[in-house]
Each structure stands twice: as C-alpha cells, then as structure tokens.
C-alpha cells in the first residue's frame, strides 16, 4: 500500500475519482435498463453490479490515497 500512496498524485486521484463516478453512473444506468427490458435483465444486472463495484473501489482508492487538498 505504501507504493500505491507514493504513485498517486493529487491530479491522478482526481482523475481516478472521476472515473469511479462515471463507472457508478454507467452501472446505475445498466441496472435501470436491465430492469426495464426482459431480455437484458441478466446482462444488465451483471454489468451494472460490476461497474458499481469497480466505480466505488476507484472512489475509495482516490479518496484514501489521492492526496486531495
């Protein structure tokens, strides 16, 4: 974890947070569309869940080691 803390600069942390937010938005949209269409239900839920998980993991890393401020 020390190497990760040394590798992330403030600008990289901001970019990682933006990517996490975008993945979260895409995951929510996939869950919405997957729930509306009967044929896309399984794929929408799989993609939506993975996108939300990776998005929030990016946000956690960016918040913890992103050196904001």
XYZ file of C-alpha atoms in Angstrom:
69
model
C 0.000 0.000 0.000
C 2.933 2.333 0.505
C 3.843 2.094 -3.177
C 0.285 2.991 -4.137
C 0.398 6.030 -1.869
C 3.620 7.188 -3.486
C 2.332 6.646 -7.024
C -0.900 8.654 -6.737
C -0.552 12.387 -7.064
C -3.389 14.841 -6.485
C -4.245 15.122 -10.185
C -4.230 11.333 -10.598
C -6.514 10.994 -7.580
C -8.973 13.446 -9.099
C -8.946 11.554 -12.415
C -9.461 8.253 -10.589
C -12.393 9.730 -8.657
C -13.933 10.990 -11.901
C -13.554 7.551 -13.469
C -15.186 5.974 -10.418
C -18.112 8.372 -10.613
C -18.550 7.676 -14.327
C -18.492 3.910 -13.701
C -21.084 4.360 -10.970
C -23.346 6.312 -13.317
C -22.976 3.710 -16.078
C -23.641 0.926 -13.585
C -26.824 2.610 -12.388
C -27.972 3.130 -15.963
C -27.266 -0.528 -16.795
C -29.274 -1.650 -13.774
C -32.144 0.625 -14.813
C -32.196 -0.572 -18.420
C -31.704 -4.184 -17.359
C -34.742 -3.937 -15.109
C -36.903 -2.412 -17.844
C -36.185 -4.913 -20.609
C -36.848 -8.623 -20.120
C -34.037 -9.788 -22.416
C -31.351 -7.561 -20.890
C -32.107 -8.330 -17.273
C -29.248 -10.720 -16.539
C -26.608 -8.875 -18.561
C -27.728 -5.502 -17.218
C -27.533 -6.677 -13.632
C -24.123 -8.304 -14.123
C -22.632 -5.276 -15.879
C -24.326 -2.839 -13.531
C -23.138 -4.617 -10.417
C -19.559 -4.918 -11.676
C -19.471 -1.288 -12.787
C -20.780 -0.095 -9.420
C -18.281 -2.267 -7.550
C -15.299 -1.071 -9.608
C -16.534 2.531 -9.502
C -16.779 2.607 -5.738
C -13.417 0.830 -5.399
C -11.881 3.608 -7.534
C -13.518 6.212 -5.329
C -12.193 4.570 -2.166
C -8.638 4.434 -3.545
C -8.838 8.020 -4.812
C -10.191 9.301 -1.511
C -7.710 7.411 0.649
C -4.504 7.827 -1.346
C -5.336 10.617 -3.809
C -3.831 13.479 -1.767
C -6.732 15.870 -2.168
C -6.249 19.382 -0.878
